[in-house]
CSV table of C-alpha atoms in Angstrom, one decimal:
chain,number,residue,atom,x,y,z
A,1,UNK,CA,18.0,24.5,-86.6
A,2,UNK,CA,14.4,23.4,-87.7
A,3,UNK,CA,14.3,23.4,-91.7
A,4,UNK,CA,11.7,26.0,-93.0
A,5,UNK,CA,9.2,24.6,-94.9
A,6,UNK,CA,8.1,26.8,-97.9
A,7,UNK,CA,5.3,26.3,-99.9
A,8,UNK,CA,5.3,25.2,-103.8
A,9,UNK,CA,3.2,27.9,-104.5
A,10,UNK,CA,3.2,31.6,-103.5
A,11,UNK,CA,0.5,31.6,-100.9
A,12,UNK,CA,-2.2,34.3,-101.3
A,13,UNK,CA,-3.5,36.2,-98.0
A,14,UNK,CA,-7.3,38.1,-98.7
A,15,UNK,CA,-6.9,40.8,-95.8
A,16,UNK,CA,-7.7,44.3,-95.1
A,17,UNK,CA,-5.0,46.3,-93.2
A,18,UNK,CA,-7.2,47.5,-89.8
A,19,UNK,CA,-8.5,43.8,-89.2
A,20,UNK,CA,-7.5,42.2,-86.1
A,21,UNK,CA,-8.4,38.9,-87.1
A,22,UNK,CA,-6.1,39.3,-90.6
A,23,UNK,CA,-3.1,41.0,-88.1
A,24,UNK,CA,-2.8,37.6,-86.9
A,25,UNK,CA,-2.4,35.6,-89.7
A,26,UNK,CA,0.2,38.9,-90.6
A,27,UNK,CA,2.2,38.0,-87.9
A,28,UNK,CA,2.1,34.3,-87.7
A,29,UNK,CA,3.4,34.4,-91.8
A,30,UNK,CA,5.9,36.7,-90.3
A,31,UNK,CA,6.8,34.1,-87.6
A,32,UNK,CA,7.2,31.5,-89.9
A,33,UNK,CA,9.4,33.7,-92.7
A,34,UNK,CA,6.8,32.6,-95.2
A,35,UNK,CA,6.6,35.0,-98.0
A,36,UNK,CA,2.7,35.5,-99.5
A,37,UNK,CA,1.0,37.8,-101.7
A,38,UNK,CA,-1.3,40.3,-100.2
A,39,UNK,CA,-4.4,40.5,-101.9
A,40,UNK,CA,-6.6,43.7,-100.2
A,41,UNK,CA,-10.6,43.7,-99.9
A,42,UNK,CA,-11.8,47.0,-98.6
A,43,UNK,CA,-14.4,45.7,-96.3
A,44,UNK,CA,-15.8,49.7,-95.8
A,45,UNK,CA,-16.6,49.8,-99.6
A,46,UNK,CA,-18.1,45.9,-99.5
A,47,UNK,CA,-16.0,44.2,-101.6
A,48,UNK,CA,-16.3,41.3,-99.4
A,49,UNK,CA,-19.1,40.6,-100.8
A,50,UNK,CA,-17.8,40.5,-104.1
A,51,UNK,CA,-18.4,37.1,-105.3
A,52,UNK,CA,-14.9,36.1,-105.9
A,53,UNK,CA,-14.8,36.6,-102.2
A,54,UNK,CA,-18.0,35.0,-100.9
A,55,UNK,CA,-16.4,31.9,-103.7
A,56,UNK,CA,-14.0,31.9,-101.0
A,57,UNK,CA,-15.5,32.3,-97.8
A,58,UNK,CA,-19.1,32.2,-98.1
A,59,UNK,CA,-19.7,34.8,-94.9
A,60,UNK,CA,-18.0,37.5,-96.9
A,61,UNK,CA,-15.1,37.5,-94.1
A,62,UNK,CA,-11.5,38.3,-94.1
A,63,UNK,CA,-9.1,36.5,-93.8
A,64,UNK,CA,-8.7,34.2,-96.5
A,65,UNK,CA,-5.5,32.1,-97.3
A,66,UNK,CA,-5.1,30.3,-100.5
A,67,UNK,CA,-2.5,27.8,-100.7
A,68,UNK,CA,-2.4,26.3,-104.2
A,69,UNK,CA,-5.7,24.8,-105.0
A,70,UNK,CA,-6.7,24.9,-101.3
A,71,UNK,CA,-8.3,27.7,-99.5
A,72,UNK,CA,-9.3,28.5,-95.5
A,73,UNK,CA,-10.8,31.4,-93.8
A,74,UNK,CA,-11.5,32.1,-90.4
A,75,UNK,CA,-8.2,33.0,-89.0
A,76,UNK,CA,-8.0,29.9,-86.4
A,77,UNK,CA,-8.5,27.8,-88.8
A,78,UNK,CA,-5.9,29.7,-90.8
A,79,UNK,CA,-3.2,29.4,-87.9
A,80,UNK,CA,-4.0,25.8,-86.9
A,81,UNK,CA,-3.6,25.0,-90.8
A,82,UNK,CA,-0.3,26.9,-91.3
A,83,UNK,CA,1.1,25.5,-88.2
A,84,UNK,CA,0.4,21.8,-89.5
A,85,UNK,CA,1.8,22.2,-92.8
A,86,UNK,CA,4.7,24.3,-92.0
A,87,UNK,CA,5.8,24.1,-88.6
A,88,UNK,CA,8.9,26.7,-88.3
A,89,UNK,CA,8.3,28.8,-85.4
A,90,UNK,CA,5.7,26.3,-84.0
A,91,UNK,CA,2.8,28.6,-82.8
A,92,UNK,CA,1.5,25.7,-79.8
A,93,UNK,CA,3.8,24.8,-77.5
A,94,UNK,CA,4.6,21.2,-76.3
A,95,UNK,CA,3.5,21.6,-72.8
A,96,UNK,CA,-0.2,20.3,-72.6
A,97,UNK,CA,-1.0,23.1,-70.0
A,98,UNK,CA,0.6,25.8,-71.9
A,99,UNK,CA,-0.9,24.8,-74.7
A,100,UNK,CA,-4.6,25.1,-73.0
A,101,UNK,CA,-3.9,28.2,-71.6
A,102,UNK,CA,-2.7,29.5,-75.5
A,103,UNK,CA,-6.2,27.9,-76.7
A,104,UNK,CA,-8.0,29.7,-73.9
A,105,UNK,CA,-6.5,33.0,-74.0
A,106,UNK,CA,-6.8,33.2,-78.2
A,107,UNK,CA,-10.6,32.0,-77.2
A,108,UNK,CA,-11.3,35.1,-75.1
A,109,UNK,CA,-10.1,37.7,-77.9
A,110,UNK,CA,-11.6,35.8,-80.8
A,111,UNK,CA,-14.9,35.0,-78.8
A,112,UNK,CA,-15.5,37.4,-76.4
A,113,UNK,CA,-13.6,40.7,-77.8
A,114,UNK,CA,-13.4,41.0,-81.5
A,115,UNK,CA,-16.5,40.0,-82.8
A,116,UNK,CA,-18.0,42.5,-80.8
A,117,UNK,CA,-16.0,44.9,-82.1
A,118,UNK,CA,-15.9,44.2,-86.0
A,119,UNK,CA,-17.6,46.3,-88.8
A,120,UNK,CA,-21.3,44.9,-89.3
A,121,UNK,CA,-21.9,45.2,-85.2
A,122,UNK,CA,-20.8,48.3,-85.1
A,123,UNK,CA,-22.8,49.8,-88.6
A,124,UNK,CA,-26.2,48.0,-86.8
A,125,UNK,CA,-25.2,49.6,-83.2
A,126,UNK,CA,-24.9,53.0,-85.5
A,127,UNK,CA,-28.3,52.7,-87.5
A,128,UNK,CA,-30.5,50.7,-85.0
A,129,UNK,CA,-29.6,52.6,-82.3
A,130,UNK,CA,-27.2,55.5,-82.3
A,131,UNK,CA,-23.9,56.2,-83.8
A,132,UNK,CA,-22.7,57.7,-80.0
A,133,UNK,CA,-23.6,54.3,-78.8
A,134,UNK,CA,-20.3,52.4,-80.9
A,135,UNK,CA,-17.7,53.8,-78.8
A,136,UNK,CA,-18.5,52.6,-75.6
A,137,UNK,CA,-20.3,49.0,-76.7
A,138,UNK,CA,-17.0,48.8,-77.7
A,139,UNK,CA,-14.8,50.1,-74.7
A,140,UNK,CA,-17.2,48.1,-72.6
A,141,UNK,CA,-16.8,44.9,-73.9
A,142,UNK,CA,-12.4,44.9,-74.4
A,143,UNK,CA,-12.5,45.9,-70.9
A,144,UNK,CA,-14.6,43.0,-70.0
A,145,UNK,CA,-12.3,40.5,-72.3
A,146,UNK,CA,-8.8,42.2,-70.8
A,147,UNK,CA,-10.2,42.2,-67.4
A,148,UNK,CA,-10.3,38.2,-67.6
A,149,UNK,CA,-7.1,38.2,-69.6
A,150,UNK,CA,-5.2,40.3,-67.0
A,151,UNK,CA,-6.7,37.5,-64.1
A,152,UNK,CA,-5.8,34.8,-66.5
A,153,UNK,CA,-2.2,35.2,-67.4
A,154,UNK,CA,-1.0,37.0,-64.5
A,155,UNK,CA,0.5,33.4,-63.3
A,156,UNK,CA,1.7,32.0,-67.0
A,157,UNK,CA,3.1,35.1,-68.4
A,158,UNK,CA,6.7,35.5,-68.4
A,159,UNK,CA,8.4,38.0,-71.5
A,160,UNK,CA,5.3,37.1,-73.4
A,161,UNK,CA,2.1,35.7,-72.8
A,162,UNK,CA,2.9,32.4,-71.6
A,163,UNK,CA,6.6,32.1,-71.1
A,164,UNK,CA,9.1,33.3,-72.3
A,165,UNK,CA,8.4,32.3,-75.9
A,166,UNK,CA,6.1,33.3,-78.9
A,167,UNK,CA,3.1,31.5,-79.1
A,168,UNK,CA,-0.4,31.4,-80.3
A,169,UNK,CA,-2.1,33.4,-77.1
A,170,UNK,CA,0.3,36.4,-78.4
A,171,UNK,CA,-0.6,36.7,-81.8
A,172,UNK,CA,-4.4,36.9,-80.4
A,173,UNK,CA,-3.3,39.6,-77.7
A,174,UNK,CA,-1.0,41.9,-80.1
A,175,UNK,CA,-3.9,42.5,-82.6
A,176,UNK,CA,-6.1,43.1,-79.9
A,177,UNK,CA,-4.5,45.2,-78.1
A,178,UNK,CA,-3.1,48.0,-80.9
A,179,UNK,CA,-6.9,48.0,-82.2
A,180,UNK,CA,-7.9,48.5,-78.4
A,181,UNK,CA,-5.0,50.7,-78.0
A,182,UNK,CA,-4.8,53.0,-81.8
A,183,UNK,CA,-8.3,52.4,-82.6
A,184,UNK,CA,-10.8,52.3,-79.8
A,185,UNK,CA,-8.8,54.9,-77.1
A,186,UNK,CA,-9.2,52.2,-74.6
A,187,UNK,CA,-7.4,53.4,-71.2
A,188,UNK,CA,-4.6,50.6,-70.3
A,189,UNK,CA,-4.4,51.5,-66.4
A,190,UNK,CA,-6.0,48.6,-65.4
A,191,UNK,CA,-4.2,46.6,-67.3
A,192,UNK,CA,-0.7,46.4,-66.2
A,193,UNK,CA,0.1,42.9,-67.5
A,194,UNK,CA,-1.3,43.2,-70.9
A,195,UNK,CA,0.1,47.1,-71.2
A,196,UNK,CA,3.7,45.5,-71.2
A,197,UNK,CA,2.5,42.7,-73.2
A,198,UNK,CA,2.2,45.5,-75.6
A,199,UNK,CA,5.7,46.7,-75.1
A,200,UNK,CA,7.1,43.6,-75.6
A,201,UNK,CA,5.2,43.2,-79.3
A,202,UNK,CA,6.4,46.2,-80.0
A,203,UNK,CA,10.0,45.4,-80.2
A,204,UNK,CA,9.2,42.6,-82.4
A,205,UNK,CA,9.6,42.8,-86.5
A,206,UNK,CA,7.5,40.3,-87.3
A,207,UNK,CA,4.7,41.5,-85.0
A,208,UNK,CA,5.3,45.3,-86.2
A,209,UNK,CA,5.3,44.1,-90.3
A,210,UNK,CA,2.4,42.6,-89.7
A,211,UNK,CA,0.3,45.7,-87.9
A,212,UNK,CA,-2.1,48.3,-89.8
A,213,UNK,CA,-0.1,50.3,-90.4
A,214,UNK,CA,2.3,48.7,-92.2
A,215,UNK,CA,0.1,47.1,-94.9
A,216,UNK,CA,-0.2,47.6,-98.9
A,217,UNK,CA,-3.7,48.8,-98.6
A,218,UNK,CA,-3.2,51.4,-95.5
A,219,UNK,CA,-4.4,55.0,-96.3
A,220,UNK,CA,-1.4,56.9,-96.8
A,221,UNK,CA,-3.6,59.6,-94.3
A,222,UNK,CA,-3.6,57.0,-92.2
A,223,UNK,CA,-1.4,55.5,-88.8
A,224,UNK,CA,-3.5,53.6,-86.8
């Protein structure tokens, strides 16, 4: 059994409970049975641009991790970083072909999907052009993303995206597909593959702790 690595000091995770990109470095904390505190910016009432926050990450973005007197955002960078220094649950497998098709399939969410999809695109789609216009920029575009997903994985999946263990492609997919799923009504038909992706996550503690709902700074009116 792999010793687990804990850190000397508490680490501290910046997040706000309906980001995507935060729900993976959830999980991945999860994974790893690393305990942090949770530190919440409401990005609706701007506090990311606080300047203890833009001290942190100067784009005013969450997540951030602290880990003692060192601090990363961007939550690639985050993972890759977390999976370095404390390598329980490794999130990259061993296999160099796996491993690209983790680093590819975590490329098309984080590239293609989310940003599309995150707060400041959608409040310009709503005042430059209309706000009946955010809905369907943003169907459009997870349909594009899970459309080359769905081609993608169809020969590497197995219980989970690539196999039959946790890895970095899944932490990517689970985030993306409950905000897809709870947050943007997209419909799953097409999407056989990823829909029992989703199923699988969703037996999973550490991916469940780590979803919206489940977070300190969730509106108690709130469940998605």
């Amino acid at each position: 059994m792999a010793t687990i690595e804990e850190p000397k000091n508490k680490l501290k995770l910046y997040s706000y409970w309906r980001s995507s990109c935060s729900c993976r470095v959830r999980i991945a904390l999860n994974l790893k049975g690393l305990s942090y505190e949770y530190i919440p910016v409401n990005l609706v009432k701007g506090e990311q641009f606080n300047p203890e926050i833009l001290k942190l990450n100067p784009l005013g973005y969450v997540p951030v991790l602290v880990d003692g007197d060192f601090v990363v955002s961007d939550s690639f960078a985050i993972l890759m970083y977390l999976d370095e220094k404390y390598p329980q649950h490794p999130l990259l497998p061993r296999d160099l072909h796996k491993k690209a098709i983790n680093y590819q399939a975590a490329n098309i969410v984080s590239s293609s999907i989310q940003p599309l999809q995150n707060l400041a695109v959608l409040k310009f789609i709503e005042e430059k052009v209309s706000p009946d216009e955010k809905l369907p920029w943003v169907q459009y575009h997870i349909r594009n993303g899970f459309a080359a997903l769905e081609k993608l994985l169809k020969d590497h999946a197995g219980r989970y995206a690539t196999g039959d263990e946790i890895f970095l492609a899944d932490l990517f997919l689970a985030a993306q597909l409950h905000a897809a799923i709870k947050r943007f009504n997209v419909d799953m038909t097409p999407f056989p593959l990823l829909s029992r992706l989703h199923e699988a996550y969703n037996e999973l503690p550490a991916f469940q702790n780590g979803m919206p709902e489940n977070q300190p700074d969730t509106p108690s009116s709130s469940t998605t």
